[in-house]
Coordinates of C-alpha atoms in Angstrom, one line a residue:
Chain B
M1 CA 28.7 169.7 88.5
P2 CA 29.8 169.8 92.1
Q3 CA 30.7 166.1 92.0
D4 CA 33.2 166.7 89.3
L5 CA 34.7 169.7 91.0
A6 CA 35.1 167.7 94.2
F7 CA 37.1 165.1 92.3
W8 CA 39.7 167.7 91.3
L9 CA 40.3 169.0 94.8
P10 CA 43.0 166.5 95.7
V11 CA 44.6 166.9 92.3
V12 CA 45.4 170.5 93.1
I13 CA 47.5 169.2 96.0
A14 CA 48.9 166.1 94.2
V15 CA 50.3 167.9 91.1
P16 CA 52.8 170.2 92.9
L17 CA 53.6 167.3 95.4
M18 CA 54.5 165.0 92.5
A19 CA 56.4 167.8 90.8
A20 CA 58.4 168.2 94.1
V21 CA 59.4 164.5 94.1
L22 CA 60.3 164.5 90.4
A23 CA 62.3 167.8 90.7
F24 CA 64.2 166.3 93.5
L25 CA 65.0 163.1 91.6
L26 CA 65.7 164.8 88.3
P27 CA 67.5 168.1 89.2
R28 CA 68.4 168.7 85.5
A29 CA 64.8 168.8 84.5
A30 CA 63.6 170.5 87.6
F31 CA 62.6 173.8 86.0
P32 CA 60.5 172.3 83.1
I33 CA 58.8 169.9 85.7
S34 CA 58.0 172.8 88.0
L35 CA 56.8 175.1 85.3
G36 CA 54.5 172.4 84.0
A37 CA 53.2 171.7 87.5
A38 CA 52.8 175.5 88.1
L39 CA 50.8 175.9 84.8
I40 CA 48.6 172.8 85.5
T41 CA 47.9 173.8 89.2
S42 CA 47.1 177.4 88.3
G43 CA 44.8 176.4 85.5
L44 CA 43.0 173.9 87.7
V45 CA 42.7 176.3 90.6
C46 CA 41.2 179.1 88.4
W47 CA 38.8 176.6 86.8
A48 CA 37.8 175.3 90.2
A49 CA 37.2 178.8 91.5
L50 CA 35.0 179.6 88.5
A51 CA 33.1 176.4 89.0
A52 CA 32.6 177.1 92.7
V53 CA 31.2 180.5 91.8
N54 CA 28.7 178.8 89.5
A55 CA 27.9 175.7 91.5
G56 CA 28.7 176.5 95.1
P57 CA 31.2 175.0 97.5
A58 CA 32.5 171.5 96.9
T59 CA 33.5 168.8 99.4
H60 CA 35.8 165.8 98.7
T61 CA 35.8 162.9 101.1
V62 CA 39.3 161.5 100.9
G63 CA 39.2 157.8 100.3
G64 CA 35.5 157.7 100.5
W65 CA 35.6 158.1 104.4
S66 CA 33.5 161.0 105.4
A67 CA 33.7 163.1 108.6
P68 CA 33.9 162.5 111.5
L69 CA 36.0 159.4 110.7
G70 CA 37.6 160.6 107.5
I71 CA 39.2 163.9 106.5
D72 CA 37.3 166.2 104.2
L73 CA 38.7 168.7 101.7
V74 CA 36.4 171.7 101.2
L75 CA 36.5 174.4 98.6
D76 CA 34.5 177.5 99.5
G77 CA 34.9 181.2 98.8
L78 CA 37.5 181.9 101.5
S79 CA 39.8 179.0 100.5
G80 CA 39.1 179.5 96.8
L81 CA 40.3 183.1 97.0
L82 CA 43.5 182.2 98.7
L83 CA 44.1 179.3 96.2
V84 CA 43.7 181.7 93.3
L85 CA 46.1 184.2 95.0
T86 CA 48.7 181.4 95.5
A87 CA 48.3 180.4 91.9
I88 CA 48.9 183.9 90.5
I89 CA 51.9 184.6 92.7
G90 CA 53.2 181.1 92.4
L91 CA 53.3 181.3 88.6
A92 CA 55.1 184.6 88.5
I93 CA 57.7 183.4 91.1
T94 CA 58.3 180.2 89.2
V95 CA 59.2 182.1 86.0
Y96 CA 61.3 184.7 88.0
A97 CA 63.2 182.0 89.9
H98 CA 64.4 180.4 86.6
G99 CA 66.3 183.6 85.9
Y100 CA 67.4 184.1 89.5
F101 CA 68.9 180.7 90.3
Q102 CA 71.7 179.7 88.0
P103 CA 73.9 176.6 88.3
G104 CA 77.3 177.8 89.6
D105 CA 80.7 176.5 90.5
D106 CA 80.5 177.0 94.2
L107 CA 78.6 174.7 96.5
V108 CA 76.0 177.2 97.8
K109 CA 74.9 178.2 94.3
Q110 CA 74.6 174.6 93.1
H111 CA 72.6 173.8 96.3
Q112 CA 70.3 176.7 95.7
Y113 CA 69.8 175.6 92.1
N114 CA 69.2 171.9 93.0
F115 CA 67.0 172.4 96.0
F116 CA 64.9 175.5 95.3
W117 CA 62.5 173.7 92.9
P118 CA 61.6 170.6 95.0
L119 CA 61.2 172.8 98.1
W120 CA 59.1 175.4 96.4
M121 CA 56.8 172.7 94.9
F122 CA 56.5 171.2 98.4
L123 CA 55.6 174.6 99.7
W124 CA 52.9 175.1 97.1
A125 CA 51.4 171.7 97.8
S126 CA 51.3 172.4 101.5
L127 CA 49.6 175.8 100.9
N128 CA 47.0 174.2 98.7
A129 CA 46.4 171.4 101.2
L130 CA 46.2 174.0 104.0
F131 CA 43.5 176.1 102.3
L132 CA 41.5 173.0 101.4
S133 CA 41.6 171.2 104.8
A134 CA 38.4 171.0 106.8
D135 CA 39.9 169.3 109.8
V136 CA 41.8 171.0 112.6
F137 CA 44.4 168.2 112.9
N138 CA 45.0 168.1 109.2
L139 CA 45.5 171.9 109.4
Y140 CA 48.2 171.2 112.0
V141 CA 50.0 168.8 109.6
T142 CA 49.8 171.2 106.6
L143 CA 50.9 174.0 108.8
E144 CA 54.0 172.0 109.8
L145 CA 54.7 171.1 106.2
L146 CA 54.4 174.7 105.2
G147 CA 56.8 175.7 108.0
F148 CA 59.4 173.1 107.2
S149 CA 59.6 174.0 103.5
A150 CA 59.6 177.7 104.3
V151 CA 62.5 177.3 106.8
A152 CA 64.5 175.1 104.3
L153 CA 63.9 177.7 101.5
T154 CA 65.1 180.5 103.8
A155 CA 68.3 178.6 104.7
L156 CA 69.1 178.1 101.0
A157 CA 70.9 181.4 100.9
G158 CA 73.6 179.7 103.0
K159 CA 75.3 182.6 104.8
P160 CA 75.6 182.5 108.7
T161 CA 73.2 185.5 109.0
V162 CA 70.5 183.7 107.1
L163 CA 71.1 180.3 108.9
K164 CA 70.5 182.1 112.2
A165 CA 67.4 183.7 110.8
A166 CA 66.2 180.3 109.5
M167 CA 66.9 178.7 112.9
R168 CA 64.9 181.5 114.7
Y169 CA 62.2 181.0 112.2
L170 CA 62.1 177.2 112.7
M171 CA 61.8 177.7 116.5
V172 CA 59.0 180.2 116.3
S173 CA 57.2 178.2 113.7
L174 CA 57.5 175.0 115.6
S175 CA 56.5 176.3 119.0
G176 CA 53.7 178.2 117.3
S177 CA 52.5 174.9 115.8
L178 CA 52.7 173.1 119.2
F179 CA 50.6 175.9 120.8
Y180 CA 48.1 175.3 118.0
L181 CA 48.2 171.5 118.6
M182 CA 47.6 172.0 122.3
G183 CA 44.6 174.0 121.4
V184 CA 43.4 171.3 119.1
V185 CA 43.7 168.8 122.0
F186 CA 41.4 171.0 124.1
L187 CA 38.9 171.2 121.2
Y188 CA 38.9 167.4 120.9
A189 CA 38.5 167.1 124.7
Q190 CA 35.4 169.3 124.7
F191 CA 33.7 168.3 121.5
G192 CA 35.1 164.9 120.5
T193 CA 35.6 165.8 116.9
L194 CA 38.2 167.5 114.7
D195 CA 36.0 168.4 111.7
I196 CA 35.5 172.1 111.4
R197 CA 31.9 171.9 110.4
L198 CA 31.0 169.6 113.2
L199 CA 32.9 171.8 115.7
S200 CA 31.0 174.8 114.3
A201 CA 27.7 173.1 114.9
A202 CA 28.6 172.1 118.5
S203 CA 30.5 175.2 119.5
A204 CA 29.4 176.8 122.8
E205 CA 31.0 179.3 125.2
T206 CA 32.9 177.2 127.7
P207 CA 36.2 177.7 129.6
T208 CA 37.7 174.9 127.5
L209 CA 36.8 176.7 124.3
L210 CA 38.3 179.9 125.7
A211 CA 41.6 178.1 126.6
S212 CA 41.6 176.4 123.2
A213 CA 41.1 179.8 121.4
A214 CA 43.9 181.4 123.5
L215 CA 46.4 178.6 122.7
I216 CA 45.5 178.4 119.0
T217 CA 45.5 182.1 118.4
T218 CA 48.8 182.6 120.2
G219 CA 50.4 179.9 118.1
L220 CA 49.1 181.3 114.9
I221 CA 49.9 184.9 115.5
M222 CA 53.5 183.8 116.2
K223 CA 53.6 182.2 112.8
S224 CA 51.8 185.2 111.2
A225 CA 54.3 187.6 112.8
L226 CA 51.7 189.8 114.4
F227 CA 53.3 192.6 116.5
P228 CA 54.9 192.0 119.1
L229 CA 55.7 188.5 118.0
H230 CA 57.2 189.7 114.7
F231 CA 60.9 189.7 115.8
W232 CA 61.8 186.7 113.7
L233 CA 60.3 188.0 110.4
P234 CA 62.5 190.8 109.2
P235 CA 65.9 188.9 109.4
A236 CA 64.3 185.8 107.7
H237 CA 62.5 187.7 105.0
A238 CA 65.2 190.2 104.3
N239 CA 68.1 187.7 104.1
A240 CA 66.5 184.9 102.1
A241 CA 67.0 184.7 98.3
A242 CA 64.6 187.2 96.5
P243 CA 62.1 184.7 95.1
V244 CA 61.9 183.1 98.6
S245 CA 61.4 186.5 100.3
A246 CA 58.5 187.1 98.0
L247 CA 57.0 183.7 98.8
L248 CA 57.4 184.2 102.5
S249 CA 56.0 187.7 102.7
A250 CA 53.2 187.2 100.1
L251 CA 52.0 183.7 100.8
V252 CA 53.4 181.8 103.8
V253 CA 52.3 184.3 106.5
K254 CA 48.8 184.2 105.0
G255 CA 48.6 180.5 105.7
S256 CA 48.3 180.9 109.5
L257 CA 46.3 184.1 109.0
Y258 CA 43.8 182.0 107.0
I259 CA 43.4 179.5 109.9
V260 CA 42.9 182.4 112.4
L261 CA 40.0 183.7 110.3
R262 CA 38.5 180.3 109.5
L263 CA 38.6 179.1 113.1
W264 CA 37.3 182.4 114.7
L265 CA 34.5 182.6 112.1
E266 CA 33.4 179.0 112.4
V267 CA 34.5 177.6 115.7
F268 CA 35.3 180.4 118.2
Y269 CA 32.4 182.6 117.3
P270 CA 30.7 182.2 120.7
L271 CA 33.7 184.1 122.1
A272 CA 33.1 187.2 119.8
D273 CA 31.9 189.2 122.8
T274 CA 35.0 188.6 124.9
V275 CA 37.9 191.0 124.8
A276 CA 39.9 188.8 122.3
P277 CA 38.9 190.4 119.0
Q278 CA 39.7 193.8 120.5
V279 CA 43.1 192.6 121.6
L280 CA 43.9 191.3 118.1
S281 CA 42.8 194.7 116.7
V282 CA 45.0 196.6 119.1
L283 CA 48.0 194.4 118.2
G284 CA 47.2 195.2 114.6
V285 CA 47.4 198.9 115.4
G286 CA 50.7 198.3 117.1
A287 CA 52.0 196.4 114.1
V288 CA 51.0 199.2 111.7
L289 CA 52.8 201.9 113.8
W290 CA 55.9 199.9 114.8
G291 CA 56.4 198.2 111.5
S292 CA 56.2 201.5 109.6
L293 CA 58.5 203.3 112.0
Q294 CA 61.1 200.6 111.7
A295 CA 60.7 200.6 107.9
M296 CA 61.6 204.3 107.9
Q297 CA 64.9 203.6 109.6
Q298 CA 66.2 200.6 107.7
P299 CA 69.4 201.1 105.7
R300 CA 68.8 198.3 103.3
L301 CA 66.0 197.9 100.7
K302 CA 65.0 194.3 101.6
L303 CA 64.9 195.0 105.3
L304 CA 62.7 198.0 104.6
I305 CA 60.3 195.8 102.6
A306 CA 60.3 193.2 105.4
Y307 CA 59.4 195.7 108.0
S308 CA 56.7 196.9 105.6
T309 CA 55.3 193.4 105.8
V310 CA 55.2 193.6 109.6
A311 CA 53.2 196.8 109.3
Q312 CA 50.8 195.5 106.6
L313 CA 50.1 192.3 108.5
G314 CA 48.7 194.6 111.2
Y315 CA 45.9 195.8 108.9
M316 CA 44.7 192.2 108.4
F317 CA 43.8 192.1 112.1
L318 CA 42.4 195.6 112.5
L319 CA 38.8 194.7 111.6
M320 CA 38.6 191.6 113.8
P321 CA 36.0 193.1 116.2
I322 CA 33.7 194.0 113.3
L323 CA 34.4 190.8 111.5
L324 CA 33.4 188.6 114.4
K325 CA 30.7 190.6 116.2
N326 CA 28.7 191.1 113.1
R327 CA 29.0 188.0 111.0
D328 CA 26.0 188.7 108.9
D329 CA 27.7 191.9 107.6
S330 CA 30.3 190.6 105.3
T331 CA 32.0 193.9 104.6
A332 CA 34.7 193.5 107.2
L333 CA 35.7 190.1 105.8
A334 CA 35.6 191.4 102.3
A335 CA 37.8 194.3 103.2
T336 CA 40.3 192.1 105.0
M337 CA 40.5 189.6 102.2
S338 CA 40.9 192.4 99.6
F339 CA 43.8 193.7 101.7
V340 CA 45.3 190.2 101.9
F341 CA 45.1 190.0 98.1
A342 CA 46.4 193.5 97.4
H343 CA 49.3 193.1 99.9
A344 CA 50.4 189.7 98.6
V345 CA 50.6 190.9 95.0
A346 CA 52.3 194.2 95.8
K347 CA 54.7 192.7 98.3
A348 CA 55.7 189.9 95.8
A349 CA 56.4 192.6 93.2
A350 CA 58.4 194.7 95.6
F351 CA 60.6 191.8 96.8
L352 CA 61.1 190.6 93.2
S353 CA 62.2 194.0 92.1
A354 CA 64.5 194.3 95.1
G355 CA 65.9 190.9 94.0
S356 CA 66.6 192.3 90.5
I357 CA 68.2 195.4 92.0
L358 CA 70.4 193.3 94.3
H359 CA 71.2 191.0 91.3
A360 CA 72.3 194.0 89.2
L361 CA 74.0 196.2 91.7
K362 CA 75.2 193.5 94.2
D363 CA 74.1 196.1 96.8
D364 CA 70.7 197.0 98.2
R365 CA 71.7 199.8 100.5
L366 CA 69.3 202.7 100.0
T367 CA 72.3 205.0 99.4
A368 CA 73.3 202.9 96.3
L369 CA 69.9 203.5 94.6
S370 CA 70.6 207.0 93.4
G371 CA 69.6 207.5 89.8
L372 CA 68.3 203.9 89.5
M373 CA 65.4 204.9 87.1
K374 CA 67.9 205.6 84.4
K375 CA 69.8 202.3 84.7
M376 CA 66.9 199.9 85.5
P377 CA 63.7 201.6 84.3
V378 CA 61.5 198.5 84.2
T379 CA 62.5 197.3 87.6
T380 CA 62.2 200.8 89.2
A381 CA 58.8 201.3 87.5
A382 CA 57.7 197.9 88.9
F383 CA 58.8 198.8 92.4
A384 CA 57.1 202.2 92.1
M385 CA 53.8 200.6 91.1
A386 CA 54.0 198.1 94.0
G387 CA 54.8 201.1 96.3
I388 CA 51.7 202.9 95.1
S389 CA 49.6 199.9 96.1
L390 CA 51.4 199.7 99.5
I391 CA 50.7 203.4 100.1
A392 CA 47.2 202.8 98.8
L393 CA 47.0 205.6 96.3
P394 CA 44.0 205.3 93.8
P395 CA 43.3 203.4 91.7
S396 CA 45.6 200.6 93.1
A397 CA 44.4 197.4 94.8
G398 CA 45.7 198.7 98.1
F399 CA 43.5 201.8 97.8
L400 CA 40.4 199.7 97.1
A401 CA 41.1 197.5 100.1
K402 CA 41.7 200.4 102.5
Y403 CA 38.6 202.2 101.1
Q404 CA 36.5 199.0 102.0
M405 CA 38.2 199.0 105.4
L406 CA 37.3 202.6 106.1
Q407 CA 33.7 202.0 104.9
S408 CA 33.4 199.0 107.2
A409 CA 34.9 200.8 110.2
L410 CA 32.7 203.9 109.7
T411 CA 29.4 202.1 109.3
N412 CA 30.2 200.1 112.4
G413 CA 31.3 203.2 114.4
Y414 CA 35.0 202.3 114.9
W415 CA 36.3 205.8 114.4
G416 CA 39.7 205.1 115.9
L417 CA 40.5 202.7 113.1
V418 CA 39.9 205.4 110.5
F419 CA 42.9 207.3 111.8
V420 CA 45.1 204.2 111.9
V421 CA 44.3 203.3 108.3
I422 CA 44.9 206.8 107.0
G423 CA 47.9 207.4 109.2
G424 CA 49.4 204.0 108.2
G425 CA 49.1 205.1 104.5
L426 CA 51.0 208.3 105.2
L427 CA 53.7 206.4 107.1
A428 CA 54.0 204.0 104.1
A429 CA 54.4 206.9 101.8
V430 CA 57.3 208.1 103.8
Y431 CA 59.2 204.8 103.7
I432 CA 58.4 204.1 100.0
M433 CA 59.6 207.6 99.1
R434 CA 62.9 206.8 100.9
V435 CA 63.5 204.4 98.0
L436 CA 61.8 206.2 95.1
G437 CA 63.2 209.6 96.0
P438 CA 66.9 208.8 95.2
A439 CA 65.8 206.3 92.4
F440 CA 64.1 209.1 90.4
K441 CA 66.9 211.6 90.9
K442 CA 68.1 212.9 87.6
V443 CA 71.6 213.9 88.5
E444 CA 73.6 211.3 90.4
P445 CA 76.3 213.1 92.3
Y446 CA 76.5 210.5 95.1
G447 CA 75.8 207.0 93.9
A448 CA 77.1 207.6 90.4
E449 CA 79.8 205.0 90.5
S450 CA 77.6 202.2 91.9
T451 CA 74.7 202.6 89.5
S452 CA 77.0 202.9 86.4
K453 CA 78.0 199.3 87.1
A454 CA 74.4 198.1 86.7
V455 CA 74.0 195.1 84.5
H456 CA 71.1 194.0 82.3
V457 CA 68.3 192.2 84.1
P458 CA 67.1 189.2 82.1
L459 CA 63.6 189.3 80.7
V460 CA 62.6 186.1 82.5
M461 CA 63.0 188.1 85.8
S462 CA 61.7 191.5 84.7
I463 CA 58.5 190.3 83.0
P464 CA 57.0 188.5 86.0
T465 CA 58.0 191.4 88.3
L466 CA 56.3 193.9 86.0
A467 CA 53.2 191.6 85.6
L468 CA 52.7 191.4 89.3
A469 CA 53.3 195.2 89.7
L470 CA 50.7 195.9 87.0
L471 CA 48.3 193.5 88.7
A472 CA 48.8 195.4 92.0
I473 CA 47.3 198.4 90.2
V474 CA 44.6 196.9 88.0
I475 CA 43.3 194.2 90.3
S476 CA 41.0 196.8 91.9
F477 CA 39.0 196.7 88.6
M478 CA 38.5 193.0 89.1
G479 CA 37.5 193.4 92.8
V480 CA 33.9 192.5 92.1
Y481 CA 34.8 189.0 90.8
L482 CA 37.0 188.4 93.8
L483 CA 34.2 189.3 96.2
E484 CA 31.8 187.1 94.2
L485 CA 34.2 184.2 94.8
L486 CA 34.6 185.1 98.5
A487 CA 30.8 185.0 98.9
V488 CA 30.7 181.3 97.9
G489 CA 29.5 179.4 100.9
T490 CA 30.7 182.1 103.3
P491 CA 31.7 180.6 106.7
W492 CA 28.6 181.8 108.6
V493 CA 26.4 180.1 106.0
L494 CA 28.2 176.9 106.8
K495 CA 27.2 177.3 110.5
G496 CA 25.3 174.2 111.6
G497 CA 26.9 172.0 108.9
L498 CA 26.3 171.6 105.2
Chain M
M1 CA 38.6 161.3 132.9
N2 CA 39.6 159.7 136.2
D3 CA 42.3 160.8 138.6
S4 CA 45.3 159.0 137.0
A5 CA 44.3 160.2 133.5
A6 CA 44.0 163.7 134.9
L7 CA 47.5 163.3 136.5
Y8 CA 48.9 162.5 133.1
A9 CA 47.2 165.5 131.5
V10 CA 48.5 167.8 134.2
A11 CA 52.0 166.4 133.8
G12 CA 51.7 167.0 130.1
V13 CA 50.8 170.6 130.6
I14 CA 53.8 171.0 133.0
L15 CA 56.1 169.4 130.4
F16 CA 54.8 171.8 127.8
G17 CA 55.7 174.7 130.1
M18 CA 59.2 173.3 130.9
G19 CA 59.8 173.0 127.2
I20 CA 59.0 176.6 126.6
Y21 CA 61.3 177.6 129.5
A22 CA 64.2 175.6 128.0
L23 CA 63.5 177.1 124.5
V24 CA 63.7 180.6 125.8
A25 CA 66.3 180.3 128.6
Y26 CA 69.2 178.3 127.1
P27 CA 71.4 179.8 124.4
H28 CA 72.8 176.5 123.1
L29 CA 70.8 175.3 120.1
L30 CA 70.9 171.6 121.1
R31 CA 69.1 172.6 124.3
K32 CA 66.6 174.7 122.4
I33 CA 65.9 171.8 120.1
L34 CA 65.5 169.4 123.0
G35 CA 63.2 172.0 124.6
M36 CA 60.9 171.9 121.6
N37 CA 60.8 168.1 121.8
V38 CA 59.8 168.3 125.5
M39 CA 57.0 170.7 124.5
G40 CA 55.8 168.3 121.9
I41 CA 55.9 165.4 124.4
G42 CA 53.8 167.5 126.8
V43 CA 51.1 167.9 124.1
F44 CA 51.2 164.2 123.3
A45 CA 50.9 163.2 126.9
V46 CA 47.8 165.3 127.3
F47 CA 46.4 163.8 124.1
V48 CA 47.0 160.2 125.2
A49 CA 45.5 160.9 128.6
L50 CA 42.3 162.1 126.9
A51 CA 41.9 158.7 125.2
Y52 CA 41.1 157.0 128.5
R53 CA 37.5 156.0 128.7
G54 CA 37.3 154.0 131.9
P55 CA 38.6 150.6 133.0
D56 CA 36.0 148.6 131.1
Q57 CA 36.2 150.3 127.8
P58 CA 39.0 150.3 125.2
P59 CA 40.7 153.7 124.8
D60 CA 39.6 156.1 122.1
P61 CA 41.8 155.3 119.1
V62 CA 41.7 158.7 117.5
P63 CA 44.2 160.5 119.8
H64 CA 46.6 157.6 119.4
A65 CA 46.5 157.9 115.6
L66 CA 47.1 161.7 115.9
V67 CA 49.9 161.3 118.4
I68 CA 51.7 158.9 116.0
T69 CA 51.4 161.5 113.3
G70 CA 52.6 164.1 115.7
I71 CA 55.7 162.1 116.6
V72 CA 56.6 161.7 112.9
V73 CA 56.3 165.5 112.5
A74 CA 58.4 166.1 115.6
V75 CA 61.2 163.8 114.3
C76 CA 61.3 165.7 111.0
A77 CA 61.4 169.0 112.9
T78 CA 64.3 167.7 115.1
G79 CA 66.1 166.6 112.0
L80 CA 65.7 169.9 110.3
G81 CA 66.8 171.8 113.4
L82 CA 69.9 169.6 114.0
T83 CA 70.9 170.0 110.4
L84 CA 70.7 173.8 110.6
A85 CA 72.5 173.8 114.0
T86 CA 75.3 171.6 112.6
R87 CA 75.8 173.9 109.6
L88 CA 75.8 177.0 111.7
K89 CA 78.4 175.5 114.0
A90 CA 80.6 174.6 111.0
L91 CA 80.4 178.1 109.7
T92 CA 80.6 180.2 112.9
G93 CA 82.2 177.8 115.4
V94 CA 79.4 178.1 117.9
A95 CA 76.0 176.4 118.0
Q96 CA 74.3 179.6 119.3
L97 CA 72.3 182.4 117.9
T98 CA 75.0 185.1 118.3
P99 CA 74.1 188.7 117.3
D100 CA 74.9 189.4 113.6
Q101 CA 77.9 191.6 112.8
E102 CA 77.3 194.2 110.2
D103 CA 79.0 193.2 107.0

């Protein structure tokens, strides 16, 4: 029933959007409204993904105006996978945030309580719209909506440190979008259309396409915080409120990454033989090394996790040369998307457990975590499981993704990448052990006083954290289904239009 | 594209570059926000120049529609930036991104 499926695509965007407006107007009922919207959106997305696996990709022509005049919404494997990922993490964060944000007497707390829900629903709506857009200008608009809600959510924490981080984030995000838009102008100048499928059919290697690719890619890797343009990420992700940190690291950076993948696979593919894919891969190597080394030196847990995001984002660009030069071989795309999925789930779990620790101890310096396992067993276990996936020990999702990456790199003769993937895992083990080492200490000679003050973490916070952490381990057993979804209307099949 | 349209397009690219320079070079947040606006205007100028299809034909309407949308987005971005800058000034006394003190 592809027609029926197409009808539901705008609903996936409209539900969180309406919830955002309602939550803004009725702050007292914000949580029930948001939870309802989260449940409906997640249900719809999972159903749509299943339907797409059975019936193939779906296209919705908004208002009945088809491309090139109108704007199409397209659900295929790549977008479906990211929609499902957003739904899983979104649901967990919605529940967690209900425990985290409490109405308070001071202005900042009350602001957080009132504005988190509408902003989070706006962010979810813009993510869904971004993944479904099949038009490069519409992607610009959704990218901006995503950036604005992310910046506003970061600023919610209210302290000067976080306001500065939010300001830096806004400037990077905005100039990144303008670079992207300039690239879109070049695309329109050359091909006279904005629809991705029409661009894909017309694409040819010209100087204009090269200029456009350079502008668009620069803008997007700024927003995805690929080394060396990552400088804004650690302060923003580390100082935001914990549910927001989880959203930023797990989902928001993936929005611009998705556009990089989509446009390089479908529009910029004539440039696959230029040096550009290698440059992205080398920057990825730099990110893995630099991010891991920085994570080893951070004094605070949330900063450590934020630098780990910088490192892990590197892996998502490592396979670019294979992914683009050999588009018929889908292993590189499958490995990259597995990694995106594994990282998002594990990183969300890590940030949520860090939030619970900070909530309980009022302190997230690594020196304060001694003997944590005894005081907060569930949270510590959740962090440990997330850490296992970040290090990529079997049988975690991270392991499966890195295994696929190694396989793809070996079959295509990219030996250097093997060392990076394995070395990156070892470096991750070092920085994760900096947290788990003291946490699992039996005797607590040093941090005894601080851990003894630990308070109870409400179930509404610990259950979603644990659920995500468990998922970070067991999702590898469901990898087959995810890859089946990814294979729906893979981008290179779309080449030449539907 | 004829000469005067090309002139507009080149001017747009130059404005874009000037905006980036202002964003990077000046510490005051208001200047940075203005720099981002200049960048945006540069992009819009290139886009509007593209719409020119010769003296006898009406201009291409698509870039115009897109530029209007872009202006709306730019206004929102400016609003968000100014709000953050004002709040930062109220809390720290300066509208600049000073290095953080360890607390």
